mmCIF file of C-alpha atoms and ligand atoms in Angstrom:
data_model
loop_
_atom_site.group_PDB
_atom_site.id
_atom_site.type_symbol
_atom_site.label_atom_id
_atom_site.label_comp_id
_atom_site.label_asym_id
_atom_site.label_seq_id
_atom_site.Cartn_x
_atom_site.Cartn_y
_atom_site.Cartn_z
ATOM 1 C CA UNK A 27 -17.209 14.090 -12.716
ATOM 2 C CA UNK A 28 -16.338 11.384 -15.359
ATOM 3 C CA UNK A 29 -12.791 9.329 -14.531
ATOM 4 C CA UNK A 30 -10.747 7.192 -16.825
ATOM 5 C CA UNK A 31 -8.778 4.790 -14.168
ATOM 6 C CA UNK A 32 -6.546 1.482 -15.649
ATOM 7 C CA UNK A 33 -7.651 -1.613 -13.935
ATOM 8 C CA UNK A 34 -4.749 -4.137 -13.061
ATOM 9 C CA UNK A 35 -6.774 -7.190 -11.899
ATOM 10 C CA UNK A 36 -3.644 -9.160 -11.198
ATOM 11 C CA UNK A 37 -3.401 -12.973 -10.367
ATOM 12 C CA UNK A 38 -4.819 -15.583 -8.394
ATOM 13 C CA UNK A 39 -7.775 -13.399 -6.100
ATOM 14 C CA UNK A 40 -6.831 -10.202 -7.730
ATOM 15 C CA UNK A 41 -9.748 -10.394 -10.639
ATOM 16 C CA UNK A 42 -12.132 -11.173 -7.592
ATOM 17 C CA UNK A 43 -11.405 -8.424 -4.966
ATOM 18 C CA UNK A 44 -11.412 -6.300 -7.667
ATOM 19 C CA UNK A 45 -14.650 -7.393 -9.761
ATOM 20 C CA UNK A 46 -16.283 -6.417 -5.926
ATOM 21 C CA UNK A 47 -14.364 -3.085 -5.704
ATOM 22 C CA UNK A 48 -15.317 -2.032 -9.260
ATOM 23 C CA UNK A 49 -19.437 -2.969 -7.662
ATOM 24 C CA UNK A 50 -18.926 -1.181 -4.844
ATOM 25 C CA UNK A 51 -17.236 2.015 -6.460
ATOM 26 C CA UNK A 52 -20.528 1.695 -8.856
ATOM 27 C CA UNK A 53 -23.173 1.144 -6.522
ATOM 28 C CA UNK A 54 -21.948 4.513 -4.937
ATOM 29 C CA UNK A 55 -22.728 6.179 -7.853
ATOM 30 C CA UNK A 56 -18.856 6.938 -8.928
ATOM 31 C CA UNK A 57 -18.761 7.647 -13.081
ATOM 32 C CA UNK A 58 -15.798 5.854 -13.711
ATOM 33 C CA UNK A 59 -14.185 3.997 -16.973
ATOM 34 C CA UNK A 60 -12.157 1.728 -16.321
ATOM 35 C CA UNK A 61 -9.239 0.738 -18.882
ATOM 36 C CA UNK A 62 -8.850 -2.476 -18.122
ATOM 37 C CA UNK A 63 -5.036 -4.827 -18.399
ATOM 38 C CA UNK A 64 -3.453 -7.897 -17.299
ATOM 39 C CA UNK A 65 -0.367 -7.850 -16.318
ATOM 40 C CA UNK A 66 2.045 -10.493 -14.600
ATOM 41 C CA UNK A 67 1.272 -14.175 -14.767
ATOM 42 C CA UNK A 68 -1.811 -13.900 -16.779
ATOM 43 C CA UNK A 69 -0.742 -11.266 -18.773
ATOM 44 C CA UNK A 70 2.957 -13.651 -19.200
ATOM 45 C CA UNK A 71 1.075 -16.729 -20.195
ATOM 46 C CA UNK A 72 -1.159 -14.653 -22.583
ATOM 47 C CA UNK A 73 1.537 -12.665 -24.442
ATOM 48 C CA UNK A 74 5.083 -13.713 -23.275
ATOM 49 C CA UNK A 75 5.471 -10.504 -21.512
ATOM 50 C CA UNK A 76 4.408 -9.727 -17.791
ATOM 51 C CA UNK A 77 4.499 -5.768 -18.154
ATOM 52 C CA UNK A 78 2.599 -4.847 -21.405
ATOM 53 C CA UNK A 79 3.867 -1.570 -22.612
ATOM 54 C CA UNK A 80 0.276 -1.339 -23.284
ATOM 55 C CA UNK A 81 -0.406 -1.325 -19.530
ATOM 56 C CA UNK A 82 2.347 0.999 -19.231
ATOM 57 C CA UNK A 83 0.768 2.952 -21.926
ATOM 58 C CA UNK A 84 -2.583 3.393 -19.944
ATOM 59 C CA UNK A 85 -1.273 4.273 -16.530
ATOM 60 C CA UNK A 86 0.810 7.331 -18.223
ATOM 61 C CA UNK A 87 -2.132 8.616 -19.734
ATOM 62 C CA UNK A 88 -4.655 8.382 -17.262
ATOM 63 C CA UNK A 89 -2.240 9.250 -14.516
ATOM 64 C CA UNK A 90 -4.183 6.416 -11.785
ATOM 65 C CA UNK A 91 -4.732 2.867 -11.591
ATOM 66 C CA UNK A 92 -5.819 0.776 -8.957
ATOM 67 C CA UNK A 93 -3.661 -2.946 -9.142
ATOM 68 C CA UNK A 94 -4.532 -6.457 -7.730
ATOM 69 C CA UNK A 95 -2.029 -8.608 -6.851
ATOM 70 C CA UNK A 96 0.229 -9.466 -8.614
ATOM 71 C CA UNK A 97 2.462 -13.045 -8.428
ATOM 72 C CA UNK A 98 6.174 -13.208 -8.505
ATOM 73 C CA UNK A 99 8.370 -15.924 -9.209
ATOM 74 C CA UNK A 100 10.395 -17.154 -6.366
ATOM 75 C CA UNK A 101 14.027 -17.517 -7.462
ATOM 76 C CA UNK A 102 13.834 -17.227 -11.444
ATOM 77 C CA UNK A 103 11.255 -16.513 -13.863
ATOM 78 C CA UNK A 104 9.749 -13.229 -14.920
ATOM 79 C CA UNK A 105 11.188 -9.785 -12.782
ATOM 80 C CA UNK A 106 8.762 -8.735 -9.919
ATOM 81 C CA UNK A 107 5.707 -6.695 -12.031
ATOM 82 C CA UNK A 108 5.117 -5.041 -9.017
ATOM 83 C CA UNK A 109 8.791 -3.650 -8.457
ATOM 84 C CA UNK A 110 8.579 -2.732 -12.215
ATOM 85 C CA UNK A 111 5.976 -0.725 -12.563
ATOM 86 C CA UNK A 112 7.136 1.444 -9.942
ATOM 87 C CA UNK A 113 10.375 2.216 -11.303
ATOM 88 C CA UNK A 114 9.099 2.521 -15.116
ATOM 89 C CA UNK A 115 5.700 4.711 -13.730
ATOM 90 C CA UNK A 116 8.596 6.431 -11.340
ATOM 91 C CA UNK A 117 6.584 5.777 -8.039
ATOM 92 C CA UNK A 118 8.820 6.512 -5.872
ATOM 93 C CA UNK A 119 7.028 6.910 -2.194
ATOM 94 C CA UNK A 120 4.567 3.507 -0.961
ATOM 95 C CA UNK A 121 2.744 5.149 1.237
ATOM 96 C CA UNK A 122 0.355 2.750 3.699
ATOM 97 C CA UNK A 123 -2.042 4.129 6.503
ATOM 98 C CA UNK A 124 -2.257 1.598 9.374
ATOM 99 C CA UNK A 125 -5.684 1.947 11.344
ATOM 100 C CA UNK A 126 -8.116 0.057 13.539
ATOM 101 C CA UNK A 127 -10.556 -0.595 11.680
ATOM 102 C CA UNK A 128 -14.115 -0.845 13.526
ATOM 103 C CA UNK A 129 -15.329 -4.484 13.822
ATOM 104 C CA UNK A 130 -11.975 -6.404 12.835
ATOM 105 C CA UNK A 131 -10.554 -7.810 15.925
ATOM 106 C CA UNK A 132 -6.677 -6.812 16.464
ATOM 107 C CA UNK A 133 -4.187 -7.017 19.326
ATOM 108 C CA UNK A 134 -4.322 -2.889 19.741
ATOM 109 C CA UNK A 135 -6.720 -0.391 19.406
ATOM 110 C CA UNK A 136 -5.888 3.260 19.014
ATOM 111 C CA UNK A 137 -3.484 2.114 16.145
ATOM 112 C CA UNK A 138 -3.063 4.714 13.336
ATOM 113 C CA UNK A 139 -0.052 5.496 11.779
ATOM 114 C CA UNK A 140 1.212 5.981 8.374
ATOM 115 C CA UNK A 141 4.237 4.505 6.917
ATOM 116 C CA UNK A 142 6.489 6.103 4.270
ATOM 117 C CA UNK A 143 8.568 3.760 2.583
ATOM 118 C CA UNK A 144 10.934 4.635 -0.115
ATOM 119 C CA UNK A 145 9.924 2.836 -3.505
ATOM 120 C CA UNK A 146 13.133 2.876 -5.814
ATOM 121 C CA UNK A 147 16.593 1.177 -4.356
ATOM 122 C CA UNK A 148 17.849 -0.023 -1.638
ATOM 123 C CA UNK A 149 18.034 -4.239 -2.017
ATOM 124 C CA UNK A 150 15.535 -3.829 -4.356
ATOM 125 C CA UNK A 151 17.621 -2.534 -7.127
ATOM 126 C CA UNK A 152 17.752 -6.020 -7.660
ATOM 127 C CA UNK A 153 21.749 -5.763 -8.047
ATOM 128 C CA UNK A 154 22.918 -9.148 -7.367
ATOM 129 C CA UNK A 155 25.700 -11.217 -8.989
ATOM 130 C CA UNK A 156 27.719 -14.687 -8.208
ATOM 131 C CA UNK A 157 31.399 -13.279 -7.356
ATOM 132 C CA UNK A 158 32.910 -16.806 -7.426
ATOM 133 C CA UNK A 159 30.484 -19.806 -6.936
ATOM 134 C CA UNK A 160 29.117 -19.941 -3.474
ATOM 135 C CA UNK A 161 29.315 -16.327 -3.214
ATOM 136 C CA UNK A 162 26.456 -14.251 -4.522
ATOM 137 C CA UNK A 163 26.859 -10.665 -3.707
ATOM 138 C CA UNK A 164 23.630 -8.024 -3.971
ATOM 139 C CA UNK A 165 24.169 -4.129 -3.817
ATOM 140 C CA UNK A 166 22.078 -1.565 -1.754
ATOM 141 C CA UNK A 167 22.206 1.229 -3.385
ATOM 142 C CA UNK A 168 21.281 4.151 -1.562
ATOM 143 C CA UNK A 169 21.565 7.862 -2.918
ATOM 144 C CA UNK A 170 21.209 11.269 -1.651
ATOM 145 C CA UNK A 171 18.560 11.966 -4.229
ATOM 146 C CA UNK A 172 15.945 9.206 -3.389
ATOM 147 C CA UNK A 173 16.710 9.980 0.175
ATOM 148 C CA UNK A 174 16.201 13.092 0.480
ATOM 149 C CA UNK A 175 12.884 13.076 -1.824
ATOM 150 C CA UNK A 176 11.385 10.145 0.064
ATOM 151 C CA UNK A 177 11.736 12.593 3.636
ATOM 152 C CA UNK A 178 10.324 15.409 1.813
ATOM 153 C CA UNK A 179 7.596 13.539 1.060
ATOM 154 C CA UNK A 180 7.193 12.367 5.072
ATOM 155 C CA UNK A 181 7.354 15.719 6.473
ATOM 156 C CA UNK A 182 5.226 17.377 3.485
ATOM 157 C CA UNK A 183 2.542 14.685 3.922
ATOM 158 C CA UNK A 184 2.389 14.912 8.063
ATOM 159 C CA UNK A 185 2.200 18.591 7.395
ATOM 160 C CA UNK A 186 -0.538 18.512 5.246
ATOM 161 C CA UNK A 187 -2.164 15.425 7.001
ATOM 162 C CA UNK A 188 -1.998 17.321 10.598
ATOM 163 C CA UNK A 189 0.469 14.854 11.782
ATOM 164 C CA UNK A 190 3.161 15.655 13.857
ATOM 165 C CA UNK A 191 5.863 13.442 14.451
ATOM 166 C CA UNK A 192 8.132 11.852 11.533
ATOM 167 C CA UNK A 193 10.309 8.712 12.555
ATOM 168 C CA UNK A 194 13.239 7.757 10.604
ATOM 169 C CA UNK A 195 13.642 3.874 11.031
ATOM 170 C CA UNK A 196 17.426 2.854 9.796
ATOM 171 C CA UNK A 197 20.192 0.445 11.140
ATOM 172 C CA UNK A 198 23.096 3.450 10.778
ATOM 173 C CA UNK A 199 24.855 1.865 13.753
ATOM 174 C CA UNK A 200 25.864 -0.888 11.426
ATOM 175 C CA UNK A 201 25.504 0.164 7.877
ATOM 176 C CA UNK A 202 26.761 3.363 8.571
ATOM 177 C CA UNK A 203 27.521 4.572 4.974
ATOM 178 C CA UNK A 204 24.608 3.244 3.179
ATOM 179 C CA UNK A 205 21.507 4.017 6.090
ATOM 180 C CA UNK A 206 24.087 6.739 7.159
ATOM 181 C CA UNK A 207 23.366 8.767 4.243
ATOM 182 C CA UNK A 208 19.598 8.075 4.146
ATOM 183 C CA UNK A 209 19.650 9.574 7.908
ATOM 184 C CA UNK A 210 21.352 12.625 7.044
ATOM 185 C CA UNK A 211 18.662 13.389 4.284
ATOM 186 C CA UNK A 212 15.803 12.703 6.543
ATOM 187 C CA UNK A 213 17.774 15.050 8.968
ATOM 188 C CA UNK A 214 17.679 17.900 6.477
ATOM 189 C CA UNK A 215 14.468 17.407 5.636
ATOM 190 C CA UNK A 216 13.650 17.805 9.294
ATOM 191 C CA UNK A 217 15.079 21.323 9.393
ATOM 192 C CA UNK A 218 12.955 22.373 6.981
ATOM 193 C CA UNK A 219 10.171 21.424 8.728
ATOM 194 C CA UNK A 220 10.281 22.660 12.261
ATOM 195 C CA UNK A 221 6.435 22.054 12.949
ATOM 196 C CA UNK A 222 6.958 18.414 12.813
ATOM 197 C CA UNK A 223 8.708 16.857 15.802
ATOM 198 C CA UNK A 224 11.656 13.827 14.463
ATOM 199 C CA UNK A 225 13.333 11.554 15.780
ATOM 200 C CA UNK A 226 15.086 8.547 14.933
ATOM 201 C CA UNK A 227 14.677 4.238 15.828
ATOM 202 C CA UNK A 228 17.001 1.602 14.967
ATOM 203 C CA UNK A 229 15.065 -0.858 12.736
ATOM 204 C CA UNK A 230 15.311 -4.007 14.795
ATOM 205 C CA UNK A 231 14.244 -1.510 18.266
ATOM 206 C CA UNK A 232 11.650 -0.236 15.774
ATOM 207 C CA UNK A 233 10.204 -3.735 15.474
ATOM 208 C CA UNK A 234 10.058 -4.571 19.653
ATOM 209 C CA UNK A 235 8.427 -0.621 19.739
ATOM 210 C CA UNK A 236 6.069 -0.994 17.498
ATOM 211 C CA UNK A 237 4.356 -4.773 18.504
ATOM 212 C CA UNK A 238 4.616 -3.236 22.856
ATOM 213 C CA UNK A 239 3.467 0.265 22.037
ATOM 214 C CA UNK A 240 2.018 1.137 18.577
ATOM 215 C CA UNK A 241 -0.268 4.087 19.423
ATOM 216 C CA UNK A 242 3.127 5.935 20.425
ATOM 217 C CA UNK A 243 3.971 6.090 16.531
ATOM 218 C CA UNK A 244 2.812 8.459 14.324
ATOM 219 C CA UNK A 245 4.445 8.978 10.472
ATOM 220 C CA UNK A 246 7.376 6.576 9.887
ATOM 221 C CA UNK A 247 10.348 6.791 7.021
ATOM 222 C CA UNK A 248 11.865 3.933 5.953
ATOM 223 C CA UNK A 249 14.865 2.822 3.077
ATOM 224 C CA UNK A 250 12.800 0.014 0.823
ATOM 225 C CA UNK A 251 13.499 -3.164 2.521
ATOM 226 C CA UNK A 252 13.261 -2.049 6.070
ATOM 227 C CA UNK A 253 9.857 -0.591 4.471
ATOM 228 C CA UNK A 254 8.605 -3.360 2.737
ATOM 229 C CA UNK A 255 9.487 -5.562 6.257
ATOM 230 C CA UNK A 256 7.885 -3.222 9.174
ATOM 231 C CA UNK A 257 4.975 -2.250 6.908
ATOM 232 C CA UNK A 258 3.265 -6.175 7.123
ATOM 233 C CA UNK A 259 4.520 -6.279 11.052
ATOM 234 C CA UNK A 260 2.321 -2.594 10.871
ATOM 235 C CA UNK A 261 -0.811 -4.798 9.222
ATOM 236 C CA UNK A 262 -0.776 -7.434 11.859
ATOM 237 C CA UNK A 263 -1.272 -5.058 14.300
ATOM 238 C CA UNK A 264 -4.501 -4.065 12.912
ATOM 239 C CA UNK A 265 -5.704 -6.999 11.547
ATOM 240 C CA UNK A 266 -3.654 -8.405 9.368
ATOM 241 C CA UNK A 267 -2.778 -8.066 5.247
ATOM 242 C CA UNK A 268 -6.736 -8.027 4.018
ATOM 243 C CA UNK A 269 -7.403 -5.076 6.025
ATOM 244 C CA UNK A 270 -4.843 -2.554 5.550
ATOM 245 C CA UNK A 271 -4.823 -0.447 1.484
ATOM 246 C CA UNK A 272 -2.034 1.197 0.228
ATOM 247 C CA UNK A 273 -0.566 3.867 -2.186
ATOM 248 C CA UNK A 274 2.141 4.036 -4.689
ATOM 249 C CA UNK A 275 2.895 7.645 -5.805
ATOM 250 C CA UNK A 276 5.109 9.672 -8.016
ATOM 251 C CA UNK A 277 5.373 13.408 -8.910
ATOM 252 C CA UNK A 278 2.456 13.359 -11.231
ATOM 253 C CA UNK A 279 1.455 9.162 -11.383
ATOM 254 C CA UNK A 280 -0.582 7.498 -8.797
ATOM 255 C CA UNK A 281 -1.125 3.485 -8.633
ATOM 256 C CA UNK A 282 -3.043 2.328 -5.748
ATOM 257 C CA UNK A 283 -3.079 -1.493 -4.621
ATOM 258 C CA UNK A 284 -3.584 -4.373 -1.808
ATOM 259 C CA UNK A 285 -0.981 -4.841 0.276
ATOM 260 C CA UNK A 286 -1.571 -8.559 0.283
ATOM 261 C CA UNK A 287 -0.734 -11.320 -2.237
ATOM 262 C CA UNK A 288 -2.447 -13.083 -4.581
ATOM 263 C CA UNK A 289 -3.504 -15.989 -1.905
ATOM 264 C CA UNK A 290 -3.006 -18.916 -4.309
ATOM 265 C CA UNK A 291 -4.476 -21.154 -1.399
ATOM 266 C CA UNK A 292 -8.037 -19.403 -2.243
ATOM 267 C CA UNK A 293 -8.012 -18.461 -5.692
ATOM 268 C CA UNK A 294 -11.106 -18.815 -7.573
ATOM 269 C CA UNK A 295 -13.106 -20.038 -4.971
ATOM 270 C CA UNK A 296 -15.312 -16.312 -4.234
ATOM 271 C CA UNK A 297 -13.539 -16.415 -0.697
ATOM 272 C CA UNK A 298 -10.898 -13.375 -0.272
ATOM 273 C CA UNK A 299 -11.623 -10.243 1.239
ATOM 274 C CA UNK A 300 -12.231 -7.504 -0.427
ATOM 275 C CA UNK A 301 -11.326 -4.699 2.213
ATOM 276 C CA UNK A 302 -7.664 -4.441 1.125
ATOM 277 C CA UNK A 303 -8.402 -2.806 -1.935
ATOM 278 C CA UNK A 304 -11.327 -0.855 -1.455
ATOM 279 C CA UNK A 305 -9.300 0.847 1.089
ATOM 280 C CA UNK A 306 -6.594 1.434 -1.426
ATOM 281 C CA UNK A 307 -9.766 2.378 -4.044
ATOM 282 C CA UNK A 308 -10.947 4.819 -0.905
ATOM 283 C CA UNK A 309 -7.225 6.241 -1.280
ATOM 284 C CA UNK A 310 -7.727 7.043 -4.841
ATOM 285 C CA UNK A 311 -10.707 8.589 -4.281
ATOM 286 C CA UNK A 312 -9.617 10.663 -1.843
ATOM 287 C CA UNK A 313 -6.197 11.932 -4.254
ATOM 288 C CA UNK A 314 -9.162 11.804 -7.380
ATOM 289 C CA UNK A 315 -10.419 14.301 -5.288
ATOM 290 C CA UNK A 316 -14.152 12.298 -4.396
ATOM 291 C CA UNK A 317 -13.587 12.847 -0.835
ATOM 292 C CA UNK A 318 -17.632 12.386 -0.184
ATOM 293 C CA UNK A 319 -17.697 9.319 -1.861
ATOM 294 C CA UNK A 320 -15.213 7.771 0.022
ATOM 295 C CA UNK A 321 -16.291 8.786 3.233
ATOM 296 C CA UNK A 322 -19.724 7.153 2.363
ATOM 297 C CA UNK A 323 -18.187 4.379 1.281
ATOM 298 C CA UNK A 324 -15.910 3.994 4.140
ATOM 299 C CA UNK A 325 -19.073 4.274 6.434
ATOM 300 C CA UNK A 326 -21.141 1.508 4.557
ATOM 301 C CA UNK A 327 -17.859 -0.935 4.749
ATOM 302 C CA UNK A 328 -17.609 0.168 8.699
ATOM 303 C CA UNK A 329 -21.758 -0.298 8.764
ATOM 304 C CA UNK A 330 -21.086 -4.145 7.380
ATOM 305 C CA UNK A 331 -18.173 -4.833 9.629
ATOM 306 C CA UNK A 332 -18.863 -3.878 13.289
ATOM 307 C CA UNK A 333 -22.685 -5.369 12.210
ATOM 308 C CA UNK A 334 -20.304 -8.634 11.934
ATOM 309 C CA UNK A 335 -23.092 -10.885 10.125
ATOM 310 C CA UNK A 336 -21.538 -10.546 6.618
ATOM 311 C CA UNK A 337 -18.096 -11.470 6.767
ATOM 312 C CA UNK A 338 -15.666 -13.574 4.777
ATOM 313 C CA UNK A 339 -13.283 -16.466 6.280
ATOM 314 C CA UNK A 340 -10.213 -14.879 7.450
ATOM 315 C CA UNK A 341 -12.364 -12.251 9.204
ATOM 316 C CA UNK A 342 -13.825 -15.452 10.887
ATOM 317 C CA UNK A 343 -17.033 -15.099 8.850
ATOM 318 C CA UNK A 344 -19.061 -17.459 6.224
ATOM 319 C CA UNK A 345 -19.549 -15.150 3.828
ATOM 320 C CA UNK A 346 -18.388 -15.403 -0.098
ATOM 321 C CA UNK A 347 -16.600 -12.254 -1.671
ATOM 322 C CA UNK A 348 -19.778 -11.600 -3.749
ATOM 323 C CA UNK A 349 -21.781 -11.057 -0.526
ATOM 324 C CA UNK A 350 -19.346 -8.756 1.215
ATOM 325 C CA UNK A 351 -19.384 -6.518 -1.668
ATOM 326 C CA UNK A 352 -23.110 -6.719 -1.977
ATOM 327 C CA UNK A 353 -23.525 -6.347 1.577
ATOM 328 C CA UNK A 354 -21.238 -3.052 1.380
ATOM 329 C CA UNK A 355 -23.467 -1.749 -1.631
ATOM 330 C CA UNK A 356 -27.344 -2.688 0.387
ATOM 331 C CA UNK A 357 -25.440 -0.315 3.041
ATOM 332 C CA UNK A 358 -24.532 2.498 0.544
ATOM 333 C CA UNK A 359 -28.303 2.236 -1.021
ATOM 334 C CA UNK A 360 -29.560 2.671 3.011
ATOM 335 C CA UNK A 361 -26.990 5.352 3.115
ATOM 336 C CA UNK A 362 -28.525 7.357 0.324
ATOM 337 C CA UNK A 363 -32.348 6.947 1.524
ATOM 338 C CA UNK A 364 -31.736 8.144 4.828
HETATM 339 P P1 NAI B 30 -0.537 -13.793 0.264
HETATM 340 O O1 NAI B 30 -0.787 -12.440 0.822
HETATM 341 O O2 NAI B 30 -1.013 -14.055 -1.113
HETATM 342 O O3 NAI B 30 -1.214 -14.901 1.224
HETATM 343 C C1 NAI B 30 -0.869 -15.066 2.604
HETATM 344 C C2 NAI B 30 -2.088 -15.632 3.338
HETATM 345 O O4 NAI B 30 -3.068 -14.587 3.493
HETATM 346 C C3 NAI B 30 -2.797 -16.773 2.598
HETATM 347 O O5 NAI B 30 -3.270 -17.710 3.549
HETATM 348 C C4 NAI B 30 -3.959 -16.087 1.909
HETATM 349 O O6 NAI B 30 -5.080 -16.934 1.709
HETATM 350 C C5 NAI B 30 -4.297 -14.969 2.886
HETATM 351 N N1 NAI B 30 -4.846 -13.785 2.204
HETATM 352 C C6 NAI B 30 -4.162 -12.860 1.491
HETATM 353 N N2 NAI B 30 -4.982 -11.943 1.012
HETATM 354 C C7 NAI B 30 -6.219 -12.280 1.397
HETATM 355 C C8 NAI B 30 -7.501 -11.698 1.196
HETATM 356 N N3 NAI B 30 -7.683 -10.569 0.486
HETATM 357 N N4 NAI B 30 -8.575 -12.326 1.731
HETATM 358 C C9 NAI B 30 -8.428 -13.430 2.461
HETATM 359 N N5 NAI B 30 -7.232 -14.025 2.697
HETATM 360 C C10 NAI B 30 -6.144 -13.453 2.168
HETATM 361 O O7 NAI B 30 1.046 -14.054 0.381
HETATM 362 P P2 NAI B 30 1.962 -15.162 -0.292
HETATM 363 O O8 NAI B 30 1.285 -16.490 -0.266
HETATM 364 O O9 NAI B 30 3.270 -15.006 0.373
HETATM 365 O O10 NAI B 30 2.155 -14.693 -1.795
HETATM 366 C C11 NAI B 30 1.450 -15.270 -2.905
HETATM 367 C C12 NAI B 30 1.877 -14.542 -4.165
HETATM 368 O O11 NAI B 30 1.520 -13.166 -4.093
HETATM 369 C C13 NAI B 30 3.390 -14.581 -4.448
HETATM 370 O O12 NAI B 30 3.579 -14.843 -5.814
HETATM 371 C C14 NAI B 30 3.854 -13.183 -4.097
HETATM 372 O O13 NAI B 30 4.971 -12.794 -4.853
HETATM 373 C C15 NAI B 30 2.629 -12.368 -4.486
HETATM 374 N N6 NAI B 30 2.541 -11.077 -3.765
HETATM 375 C C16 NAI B 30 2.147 -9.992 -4.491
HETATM 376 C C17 NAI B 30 1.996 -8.761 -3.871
HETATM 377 C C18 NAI B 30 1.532 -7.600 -4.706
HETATM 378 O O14 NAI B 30 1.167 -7.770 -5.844
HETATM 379 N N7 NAI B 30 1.546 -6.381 -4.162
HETATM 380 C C19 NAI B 30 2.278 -8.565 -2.441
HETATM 381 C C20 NAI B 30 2.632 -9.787 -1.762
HETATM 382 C C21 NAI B 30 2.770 -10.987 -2.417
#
């Protein structure tokens, strides 16, 4: 079946992870036409404008893209593209699968858990104002709504997923009218979902838990900045930020991207890894509905990593970006002789 994706390369390694995606998704024989768009720095230095309405344009019609990274100005400049597109696209659950992956050395083995981070508010509303100068005040906003649609999601997606434990992560104790209220939704939520065991961790115990004991977690639901925090703590316990794809989803509007940066330190030299967003691209597949393909795909990238000759540098290989990806596509070729 023919797809029509949009293509955010991003900034900095984005256009090069994703040149070796878009080969890899090829080379496994995907019919896909990509709609390509820059957005953020590029796209700002082009056109004066780091979210196109064009782009915007695209994603609404096709309904999935797969984004790069994406670089954000600290302290001034342009507004965060990234937080952007998910409130004008209304992607309102991140959703990020940590797992061991075979032949990338980690701390822990036996890791996999999902985290469920609410997309929309929180400190991210991006509320903040000078109240007299030397005081700067910033809002979290947190509402019953995007509560309690962010814990439907959880419990709907271990349900589906044959999961079967949902952990709200908060700091109640402290912020008890703000994290209070995302609690109580998550607790509803849980009643309507009886199959599902919950229970509940204080953020800062949720960190200590999670780096002593991570097989022990399952599906965990966070408020935005908690989420955005314990989901790159989740990545280094598999491996770090270039092995670890993610999803950002709405009622009817899918974007899938890299959890990592744009790695300005190793732009444009051919030496990022890939892996990040071909496991996000493997998560589109999958919600595309080309479950085969990702599974072969998944096994040609496990093939090339526990083989551990064709790596790149922060895997502790010598290999360029190029070569990964080819790599991954001689083992797809294999896969479809034998
Ligand atoms: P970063 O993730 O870009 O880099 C951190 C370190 O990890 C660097 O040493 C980098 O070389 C390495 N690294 C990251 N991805 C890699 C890959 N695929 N292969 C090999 N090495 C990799 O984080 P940093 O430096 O904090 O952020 C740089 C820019 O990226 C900032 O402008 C930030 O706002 C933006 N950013 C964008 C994100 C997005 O679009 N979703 C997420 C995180 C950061």
């Amino acid at each position: 079946m023919k797809h029509t994706i949009t293509l955010i390369p991003g900034d900095g390694i984005g256009p090069e992870v994703s040149d070796a995606v878009v080969t890899v998704l090829a080379a496994a024989g995907l019919d896909i036409e990509w709609e390509p768009h820059d957005a953020g720095a590029t796209a700002f230095a082009r056109t004066g404008d780091a979210l196109p309405p064009s782009l915007l344009e695209s994603v609404r019609r096709n309904r999935v893209a797969l984004k790069g990274p994406i670089a954000t100005p600290i302290a001034g400049g342009f507004a965060s593209v990234n937080v952007g597109l998910r409130k004008a696209l209304g992607l309102y659950a991140n959703l990020r699968p940590v797992i061991n992956l075979p032949g990338v050395p980690s701390r822990f083995e036996h890791v996999d858990l999902v985290i469920v981070r609410e997309n929309t508010e929180d400190l991210y509303a991006g509320l903040e104002h000078e109240i007299v100068p030397g005081v700067v005040e910033s809002l979290k906003i947190i509402t019953s709504h995007a509560s309690a649609r962010i814990a439907k999601f959880a419990f709907a997606y271990a349900r589906t997923n044959h999961r079967t434990r949902v952990t709200a992560v908060h700091k109640a104790n402290i912020m008890k009218r703000s994290d209070g209220l995302f609690l109580s939704c998550t607790r509803e939520a849980a009643s309507e979902y009886p199959d599902v065991t919950y229970d509940e961790v204080i953020v800062d115990a949720a960190c200590m838990h999670l780096v002593m004991h991570p097989e022990r977690f399952d599906v965990l639901v966070l408020p935005n900045l908690y989420g955005d925090i314990v989901s790159d703590l989740c990545a280094g316990l598999v491996g770090g930020l270039g092995v670890v794809g993610s999803a950002n989803l709405g009622d009817d509007i899918a974007l899938f991207e890299a959890v990592h940066g744009t790695a300005p330190d190793i732009a444009g030299r051919n030496l990022a890894n890939p892996t990040a967003l071909l496991l996000s691209a493997l998560l589109m597949l999958e919600h595309i509905g080309e479950t085969s393909h990702a599974e072969r795909i998944r096994q040609a990238l496990v093939r090339v990593l526990t083989e551990r000759e064709i790596r790149t540098g922060d895997l502790g290989g010598t290999a360029t970006t190029r070569e990964y990806a080819d790599a991954i596509c001689r083992e797809l070729s294999r896969g479809v002789r034998s």
